[in-house]
Structure formats: structure tokens, C-alpha cells
Amino acid sequence: MTTHFQGRISELSERLMDDTDSGVWDVHDRAVAMAERDEPVYLLSVGDPDLPTLPSTIRSAIDSLEKGRTHYAPGRGEINLRTTIANIETASSGKPCDPNEIVIFPGATNAIYSVLACLLNPGDDVVLAEPMYIGYEGILRALNVNKVSFDLDIGNGFAFDVEAVKAAITPKTRVVFINTPGNPAGNMLTQDQLRELAAFCLERNLWLVCDEVYSMITFEDTHVSLRRAAASLENVIVVDGLSKSHAMTGWRLGWTVCNTTMADRLLDFTSSTIFGCCQFVQDAAAFALSNDEEYIAGVRQEYRVRRDYVCERVAAISGLSCQVPKAGMFVMINVSAVAASGIDFAEELLDAESVSVLPGVGFGACCSDYVRVSLAQPINVLTPAFDRIERFLSR
Ligand SMILES: Cc1ncc(COP(=O)(O)O)c(C=O)c1O
């Protein structure tokens, strides 16, 4: 049947069709298709923790469902969860945090989208460091804002340089966006850097937004929150969530911490777009955050063992190199000595050995010679995967 329908889609939707990350997900998509066909494949390209959600958290969600907590929730989020988060914030920042400074979202991704939608007009500039989390790209494109990026100091553990932020500011900059601990590089900003950046942004009337979703997955150093470091919290917005720390990606639970005036703006936005998050998920989230000390220590230790294992294997393979990440769930491996690019390496590795890694270029052009390996696989998967990487390179 022929149709004459000529309805258009929006410019926003068209911008999201723009395939600027072409090639980055090809290897992963092919590997997932292989797994679906039950072919043996080693998926080191995933960012979804393999660890289980704490069983008592699952029990708490079931209890909540059985109590009938299946209705609309307050737009800002359930008071019990917001109080739990505010108390954690007060303790970690050393500054009093009120539950009305917290807004709950279905995941950090939605929280970041909402924050940036409330701060930016089309054409405004956002300053951020590369390599950066791939997910930011689509948000910036949807909002039609310009990414003004600078490179982390790759040779120096992907260190962050506050002076590079200052140099990147344009007359159109409204927001400086940071991510500590960082995906993909596992780098961390220091307390001094955060303090200086917050003061600089305040002086220049810029918002400073910080994604801290890996705050609990740190190894030698402890995470310093932007709210602890900043002398004034007026222009500071922190985003966090349970996806990574509590292996709860599918529960979709994140939040923002900011001043109450801005929280009211976020409430207006989320009331029009989300209309509240699941009650039972929020109940389980409050439970998880109140009963997680041992669990988080175990998660940290597990990723640390995996990180050490991967870094040792990389060091022993001629032609590969990496810097030991301080935090997070990933290791960036430099493949420039053995491949024309990270994309070539990843494609050929999958074809030859059924091991899937993510080309670094997806995180920024500065990482085109890198691939990202995920630690979201147990040692008994990492071991044969690295045996295969070794065999691939010895050919
Ligand atoms: C730095 C960073 N921020 C945000 C997210 C998304 O978190 P959520 O699952 O809460 O949307 C991810 C997921 O990989 C991430 O790496």
C-alpha cells in the first residue's frame, strides 16, 4: 500500500539520528549479536556491572510492592529517600544538606539531561574534558548545545587541568561539566582542583555540574565530592545514582543535589517530563543506601582485584600499555604500537578471537589509539579473554 503521509519529525529527533559515533558501537553490537546466537564471545565492551544487586535490596522492593507502593510518587521524590540521600550528603560534604535540595530521577542520564535542559539554551557552550562518557554526546545533541572540549593529560594518568578549563571558556559558555571519578579513564579531580574550579565558575557566573556516579568505586584514594571541596554551593550541581555502585542499572535511579531554587526548577521540568519515579524502586534505593557498607566494600575490592589483574596482563603483553586507573570500572589500553587505530584493533580482535572491546575514539578523538576494557566481567572471563588477546598479538 502506498502512503502519502508527509508528517515531519522534529529537529531534535533529526539531530539524534546524526550518526557521528559511527563505528564506535559496531564491534559491541556485533558481539552482542554473536552472544544472542549462542556463539562464544568475551564481552569486555559492556558498562553494566555483572555483580548482583544486594539480595536484601531486592527483598525490600518486593516488600514495598506487596505493601501497595505502586502509585504516583511526589515529583521531587519520596521524602524517605531524599532524607537518606541528604544525610549521606551532609556527612560526606561536611555541609548541611536539606532533603529539598535533592531531586530524584529515573537514572543519572535523565538527571543530567534535565539539569542541562534547565540551564542551557540552544547554541550555548558547555565546557568539558575528553575522553568523556559517550552518553553525554546524545544529551548535548538533543539540546542543540555546543561541546567545547579540552583533553585530559593522557600521558599523566589522564590528569585534569583546571587551567585548561579556564582557557576553554567562551562568551557563550554557561556550564562547565565535570565527571569525577571519570569514565572511561578512572581519573579523579583533587580537592584543590575542585575548590579552584568552583570558585572560578562562581566568579564567572557559570554553573559547575559534576557527575559523580563512580564516587563509591575508588581504589587507593577516596572520592572528594564537589560539594565538600567548593567554598560556596550556589552554582554547584552534583549528579549521582545507584547504577554502578549498587549494580542497579536496570532499576533506573539517580538524583541531583543543588540549591533549593534550582531544585524547584528541576521539579518543574521533571513534573512535565517524568511525573515521578516508581515508589517501590525509591523504597529499595533508600534501603540500599542505608545498608550498603559491607556490600560497597566488597564491590570496591572486587573491581580492584580485576583492575590489578587487567593491568598486569596488559603490562606483560608486548605492544600494549595502560595507566592504572584510580577508580571506576574500566581500563584504557593504548594499542598504537600494534594497530593503526583503536577501531581497527577492536574489529580485528573480535574477528580473530571473539573478544569485544570498545574503541577509545568514542570517548574523544584524543583516544583514537586506545580501546576501553570493562571490568564488569569476573576474573574467569577476563583470564581467557586476555589469553586470546595475547594470542591475537603473537600472530
Ligand atoms: C559517567 C557516567 N554517568 C552516567 C552514566 C549513566 O548512569 P545511569 O545508569 O544512572 O543513567 C554512566 C553510565 O555508564 C556513566 O558512565
Coordinates of C-alpha atoms and ligand atoms in Angstrom, one line a residue:
M1 CA 0.0 0.0 0.0
T2 CA 1.4 3.4 -0.9
T3 CA 1.1 6.2 1.6
H4 CA 1.1 9.9 1.0
F5 CA 1.8 10.8 4.7
Q6 CA 4.4 13.6 4.8
G7 CA 4.5 14.3 8.6
R8 CA 7.8 15.5 9.7
I9 CA 9.9 14.6 12.8
S10 CA 11.4 17.3 15.0
E11 CA 14.8 18.8 14.5
L12 CA 15.7 17.4 17.9
S13 CA 14.8 13.9 16.7
E14 CA 16.7 14.5 13.5
R15 CA 19.8 15.6 15.5
L16 CA 19.7 12.4 17.4
M17 CA 19.7 10.4 14.1
D18 CA 23.0 12.0 13.3
D19 CA 25.4 9.1 13.3
T20 CA 28.5 10.9 14.4
D21 CA 29.6 8.0 16.6
S22 CA 29.5 5.6 13.7
G23 CA 31.9 2.7 14.2
V24 CA 32.2 3.0 17.9
W25 CA 29.4 0.6 18.8
D26 CA 29.8 -1.6 15.7
V27 CA 32.1 -4.1 17.4
H28 CA 29.9 -4.2 20.6
D29 CA 26.7 -4.7 18.5
R30 CA 28.3 -7.5 16.5
A31 CA 29.5 -9.1 19.7
V32 CA 26.0 -8.9 21.3
A33 CA 24.5 -10.4 18.1
M34 CA 27.1 -13.3 18.4
A35 CA 26.1 -13.8 22.1
E36 CA 22.4 -13.9 21.1
R37 CA 23.2 -16.6 18.6
D38 CA 24.9 -18.5 21.4
E39 CA 28.3 -18.2 19.9
P40 CA 31.2 -17.9 22.4
V41 CA 32.2 -14.3 22.8
Y42 CA 34.0 -12.3 25.5
L43 CA 32.2 -9.1 26.1
L44 CA 34.7 -6.6 27.5
S45 CA 32.8 -3.7 26.0
V46 CA 29.9 -3.5 28.5
G47 CA 29.4 -0.9 31.2
D48 CA 26.7 -2.8 33.1
P49 CA 28.1 -4.4 36.3
D50 CA 27.9 -8.2 36.3
L51 CA 27.6 -8.1 40.1
P52 CA 24.2 -8.9 41.6
T53 CA 22.0 -6.3 43.3
L54 CA 22.1 -6.9 47.0
P55 CA 19.5 -9.6 47.7
S56 CA 18.1 -7.7 50.7
T57 CA 17.5 -4.7 48.4
I58 CA 15.5 -6.9 46.1
R59 CA 13.6 -8.2 49.1
S60 CA 12.9 -4.6 50.1
A61 CA 11.5 -3.8 46.7
I62 CA 9.2 -6.9 46.9
D63 CA 8.0 -5.9 50.4
S64 CA 7.3 -2.4 49.1
L65 CA 5.3 -3.8 46.1
E66 CA 3.4 -6.1 48.4
K67 CA 2.5 -3.1 50.6
G68 CA 0.9 -1.5 47.5
R69 CA 3.6 1.1 46.8
T70 CA 2.7 1.1 43.1
H71 CA 1.2 4.6 42.7
Y72 CA 2.3 8.0 41.7
A73 CA 5.2 9.4 43.8
P74 CA 5.9 13.0 44.7
G75 CA 7.6 14.8 41.8
R76 CA 10.7 15.7 43.8
G77 CA 11.0 12.1 45.0
E78 CA 9.9 10.2 48.2
I79 CA 10.8 12.1 51.4
N80 CA 12.3 9.0 52.9
L81 CA 14.8 8.5 50.0
R82 CA 15.6 12.3 49.8
T83 CA 16.2 12.4 53.6
T84 CA 18.5 9.3 53.3
I85 CA 20.5 11.0 50.5
A86 CA 20.6 14.4 52.3
N87 CA 22.0 12.7 55.4
I88 CA 24.7 11.0 53.3
E89 CA 25.5 14.3 51.6
T90 CA 25.7 16.1 54.9
A91 CA 28.2 13.5 56.2
S92 CA 30.3 13.4 53.0
S93 CA 30.5 17.1 52.3
G94 CA 30.6 18.4 55.9
K95 CA 27.9 20.9 54.9
P96 CA 24.3 20.6 55.9
C97 CA 22.1 19.3 53.1
D98 CA 18.3 19.6 53.2
P99 CA 16.0 17.0 51.6
N100 CA 14.6 19.8 49.5
E101 CA 18.0 20.1 47.8
I102 CA 17.6 16.6 46.4
V103 CA 15.5 15.7 43.3
I104 CA 15.1 12.0 42.3
F105 CA 15.3 11.0 38.6
P106 CA 15.0 7.7 36.8
G107 CA 18.7 7.3 36.4
A108 CA 21.7 9.7 36.2
T109 CA 21.3 10.0 32.4
N110 CA 17.9 11.6 32.9
A111 CA 19.1 13.7 35.7
I112 CA 21.9 15.1 33.5
Y113 CA 19.5 15.7 30.6
S114 CA 17.1 17.5 33.0
V115 CA 19.8 19.7 34.6
L116 CA 21.3 20.7 31.2
A117 CA 17.8 21.4 29.8
C118 CA 17.1 23.7 32.7
L119 CA 20.5 25.6 32.3
L120 CA 21.1 25.8 28.6
N121 CA 19.6 27.4 25.5
P122 CA 20.3 26.1 22.0
G123 CA 23.6 27.5 20.8
D124 CA 25.1 27.8 24.3
D125 CA 28.5 26.3 25.0
V126 CA 29.3 23.6 27.6
V127 CA 33.0 23.1 28.5
L128 CA 34.0 19.5 29.3
A129 CA 37.1 17.3 29.3
E130 CA 37.8 14.4 26.8
P131 CA 37.9 11.5 27.0
M132 CA 34.3 11.7 28.3
Y133 CA 31.4 9.3 28.8
I134 CA 29.8 8.5 25.5
G135 CA 26.3 9.1 26.8
Y136 CA 26.9 12.9 27.2
E137 CA 27.1 13.2 23.4
G138 CA 23.4 12.5 22.7
I139 CA 22.3 14.8 25.5
L140 CA 24.3 17.7 24.1
R141 CA 23.0 16.9 20.6
A142 CA 19.3 16.8 21.8
L143 CA 19.7 20.1 23.5
N144 CA 21.5 21.6 20.4
V145 CA 24.3 23.0 22.6
N146 CA 28.0 23.2 21.6
K147 CA 30.6 20.9 23.2
V148 CA 33.8 22.9 23.9
S149 CA 36.2 20.2 24.9
F150 CA 39.8 20.1 26.1
D151 CA 41.9 17.0 26.5
L152 CA 42.9 15.4 29.8
D153 CA 46.6 14.9 30.2
I154 CA 46.7 11.4 28.8
G155 CA 50.3 10.7 29.4
N156 CA 49.9 11.8 33.0
G157 CA 47.2 9.4 34.2
F158 CA 44.5 11.3 32.3
A159 CA 45.0 14.1 34.8
F160 CA 42.6 17.1 34.8
D161 CA 44.0 20.6 34.3
V162 CA 41.9 23.5 35.8
E163 CA 43.9 25.9 33.6
A164 CA 42.6 24.1 30.5
V165 CA 39.0 24.8 31.7
K166 CA 39.8 28.5 32.1
A167 CA 41.3 28.6 28.6
A168 CA 38.3 26.9 27.1
I169 CA 35.7 29.4 28.4
T170 CA 33.9 31.4 25.6
P171 CA 31.4 34.2 25.8
K172 CA 28.7 31.6 25.2
T173 CA 29.7 29.3 28.0
R174 CA 27.0 28.7 30.6
V175 CA 28.1 25.4 32.1
V176 CA 31.3 23.6 33.0
F177 CA 30.6 19.9 33.2
I178 CA 32.9 17.6 35.0
N179 CA 32.9 13.9 35.8
T180 CA 34.9 12.6 38.8
P181 CA 35.8 9.7 39.1
G182 CA 35.8 9.7 35.3
N183 CA 34.5 7.2 32.7
P184 CA 36.5 6.0 30.8
A185 CA 39.8 6.9 32.3
G186 CA 39.2 6.4 36.1
N187 CA 40.9 9.7 36.8
M188 CA 39.9 11.8 39.8
L189 CA 39.9 15.5 40.5
T190 CA 41.6 16.6 43.7
Q191 CA 40.0 18.6 46.4
D192 CA 42.2 21.7 45.5
Q193 CA 41.2 21.4 41.8
L194 CA 37.5 21.2 42.7
R195 CA 37.7 24.1 45.0
E196 CA 39.5 26.3 42.5
L197 CA 37.2 25.3 39.7
A198 CA 34.1 26.0 41.8
A199 CA 35.4 29.5 42.8
F200 CA 36.4 30.3 39.2
C201 CA 33.0 29.3 37.9
L202 CA 31.2 31.3 40.6
E203 CA 33.2 34.3 39.8
R204 CA 32.4 34.0 36.1
N205 CA 28.7 33.3 36.7
L206 CA 29.0 29.7 35.4
W207 CA 27.2 26.6 36.6
L208 CA 29.5 23.8 37.6
V209 CA 27.8 20.4 37.1
C210 CA 29.6 17.3 38.4
D211 CA 28.7 13.7 37.5
E212 CA 29.8 11.5 40.5
V213 CA 28.2 8.2 39.6
Y214 CA 31.5 6.3 40.3
S215 CA 32.1 8.0 43.6
M216 CA 31.9 4.7 45.5
I217 CA 34.1 2.7 43.2
T218 CA 37.5 4.2 44.1
F219 CA 40.7 2.3 45.0
E220 CA 43.8 3.9 46.7
D221 CA 42.3 7.4 47.1
T222 CA 38.9 8.4 48.5
H223 CA 36.5 10.3 46.3
V224 CA 36.2 14.0 47.1
S225 CA 32.8 15.4 46.3
L226 CA 32.5 18.7 44.6
R227 CA 30.2 19.8 47.5
R228 CA 32.9 19.1 50.0
A229 CA 35.5 21.0 48.1
A230 CA 33.5 24.0 47.0
A231 CA 33.6 27.0 49.3
S232 CA 30.1 28.1 48.1
L233 CA 27.4 25.8 46.8
E234 CA 25.3 28.5 44.9
N235 CA 26.4 27.4 41.4
V236 CA 27.1 23.8 42.1
I237 CA 25.0 20.8 40.9
V238 CA 26.0 17.2 41.7
V239 CA 24.5 14.2 39.9
D240 CA 24.8 10.7 41.4
G241 CA 22.9 7.4 41.2
L242 CA 22.8 3.7 42.0
S243 CA 23.6 2.1 38.6
K244 CA 27.3 1.5 39.1
S245 CA 27.9 1.5 42.9
H246 CA 25.0 -0.8 43.7
A247 CA 24.8 -2.7 40.4
M248 CA 21.3 -1.4 39.9
T249 CA 21.5 -0.2 36.2
G250 CA 18.0 -1.6 35.4
W251 CA 16.3 0.0 38.4
R252 CA 16.8 3.4 36.9
L253 CA 17.5 5.6 40.0
G254 CA 19.6 8.7 40.1
W255 CA 19.4 12.1 41.8
T256 CA 20.7 15.7 41.8
V257 CA 21.9 17.8 44.7
C258 CA 21.7 21.6 44.3
N259 CA 20.3 24.7 45.9
T260 CA 16.5 24.7 46.5
T261 CA 15.8 27.4 43.9
M262 CA 17.4 25.3 41.2
A263 CA 15.8 22.1 42.7
D264 CA 12.4 23.8 42.2
R265 CA 13.2 24.4 38.5
L266 CA 14.2 20.8 38.2
L267 CA 10.9 19.8 39.8
D268 CA 9.0 21.9 37.2
F269 CA 10.9 20.1 34.5
T270 CA 10.6 16.6 35.8
S271 CA 6.9 17.1 36.6
S272 CA 6.4 17.8 32.9
T273 CA 8.5 15.0 31.6
I274 CA 8.7 12.2 34.1
F275 CA 5.9 12.8 36.6
G276 CA 7.6 10.9 39.4
C277 CA 9.7 7.8 39.8
C278 CA 8.5 4.3 40.9
Q279 CA 7.6 4.2 44.6
F280 CA 9.0 0.7 45.2
V281 CA 12.2 1.5 43.4
Q282 CA 12.7 4.5 45.7
D283 CA 11.9 2.5 48.8
A284 CA 14.5 -0.1 47.7
A285 CA 17.0 2.7 46.9
A286 CA 16.6 4.1 50.4
F287 CA 17.1 0.6 51.8
A288 CA 20.2 0.0 49.7
L289 CA 21.8 3.3 50.7
S290 CA 21.2 2.6 54.4
N291 CA 22.5 -1.0 54.3
D292 CA 25.4 -1.0 51.9
E293 CA 28.6 -0.6 53.9
E294 CA 29.8 -4.2 53.6
Y295 CA 28.4 -4.5 50.1
I296 CA 30.2 -1.4 48.8
A297 CA 33.5 -2.6 50.4
G298 CA 33.1 -5.9 48.6
V299 CA 32.3 -4.2 45.2
R300 CA 35.3 -2.0 45.6
Q301 CA 37.6 -4.9 46.4
E302 CA 36.2 -7.0 43.5
Y303 CA 36.9 -4.2 40.9
R304 CA 40.3 -3.6 42.4
V305 CA 41.3 -7.2 42.0
R306 CA 40.0 -7.1 38.4
R307 CA 41.8 -3.8 37.7
D308 CA 45.1 -5.2 39.0
Y309 CA 44.7 -8.4 37.0
V310 CA 43.9 -6.5 33.8
C311 CA 46.8 -4.0 34.3
E312 CA 49.2 -6.9 35.0
R313 CA 48.1 -8.8 31.8
V314 CA 48.4 -5.6 29.7
A315 CA 51.9 -4.9 31.1
A316 CA 53.0 -8.5 30.1
I317 CA 51.8 -8.2 26.5
S318 CA 54.3 -6.6 24.2
G319 CA 52.8 -3.7 22.3
L320 CA 50.1 -2.9 24.7
S321 CA 50.3 -0.4 27.6
C322 CA 47.9 1.2 30.1
Q323 CA 48.0 3.5 33.1
V324 CA 46.5 2.1 36.3
P325 CA 43.1 3.8 36.8
K326 CA 42.4 5.2 40.2
A327 CA 38.7 4.5 40.2
G328 CA 35.7 3.2 38.1
M329 CA 35.1 0.1 36.1
F330 CA 37.4 0.5 33.1
V331 CA 40.9 0.3 31.8
M332 CA 42.1 2.3 28.8
I333 CA 44.7 0.4 26.7
N334 CA 47.0 2.1 24.3
V335 CA 47.2 0.0 21.1
S336 CA 49.2 2.4 18.9
A337 CA 52.2 0.1 18.7
V338 CA 50.2 -2.8 17.2
A339 CA 47.3 -1.3 15.3
A340 CA 46.5 1.7 13.0
S341 CA 43.7 2.7 15.4
G342 CA 41.6 1.5 18.3
I343 CA 38.7 0.8 15.8
D344 CA 41.0 -1.4 13.7
F345 CA 42.2 -3.2 16.8
A346 CA 38.7 -3.8 18.1
E347 CA 37.4 -5.0 14.8
E348 CA 40.2 -7.4 14.1
L349 CA 40.3 -8.7 17.7
L350 CA 36.6 -9.6 17.5
D351 CA 37.0 -11.3 14.1
A352 CA 40.1 -13.3 15.2
E353 CA 39.4 -14.1 18.8
S354 CA 35.7 -13.2 19.6
V355 CA 36.8 -10.7 22.2
S356 CA 34.8 -7.4 22.2
V357 CA 36.4 -4.1 23.4
L358 CA 35.2 -0.6 22.8
P359 CA 37.2 1.8 20.5
G360 CA 38.5 4.7 22.6
V361 CA 37.7 7.3 19.9
G362 CA 34.1 7.1 21.1
F363 CA 35.2 9.0 24.2
G364 CA 37.1 11.6 22.3
A365 CA 39.4 12.0 19.3
C366 CA 42.4 12.1 21.7
C367 CA 41.8 8.4 22.4
S368 CA 41.7 7.1 18.9
D369 CA 44.7 4.9 19.7
Y370 CA 43.0 3.4 22.7
V371 CA 40.5 0.7 23.4
R372 CA 38.4 0.5 26.6
V373 CA 38.2 -2.7 28.5
S374 CA 35.4 -3.1 31.1
L375 CA 36.0 -4.6 34.5
A376 CA 32.3 -5.7 34.6
Q377 CA 33.4 -9.3 34.0
P378 CA 34.7 -11.8 36.5
I379 CA 38.3 -13.0 36.5
N380 CA 37.2 -16.3 35.0
V381 CA 36.1 -14.4 31.9
L382 CA 38.9 -11.8 31.9
T383 CA 41.5 -14.7 32.0
P384 CA 40.5 -16.5 28.8
A385 CA 39.8 -13.1 27.1
F386 CA 43.3 -11.9 27.8
D387 CA 44.8 -15.2 26.8
R388 CA 43.1 -14.6 23.5
I389 CA 44.3 -11.0 23.2
E390 CA 47.8 -12.3 23.8
R391 CA 47.4 -15.0 21.1
F392 CA 46.0 -12.4 18.7
L393 CA 49.0 -10.2 19.1
S394 CA 51.6 -13.0 19.0
R395 CA 50.4 -14.0 15.5
Ligands
LIG1 C1 29.9 8.8 33.8 C2 28.6 8.2 33.7 N1 27.5 9.0 34.0 C3 26.3 8.5 33.9 C4 26.0 7.2 33.5 C5 24.6 6.7 33.4 O1 24.1 6.4 34.6 P1 22.6 5.9 34.8 O2 22.5 4.4 34.5 O3 22.2 6.2 36.2 O4 21.7 6.6 33.8 C6 27.1 6.4 33.2 C7 26.9 5.0 32.6 O5 27.7 4.3 32.1 C8 28.4 6.9 33.3 O6 29.5 6.1 33.0

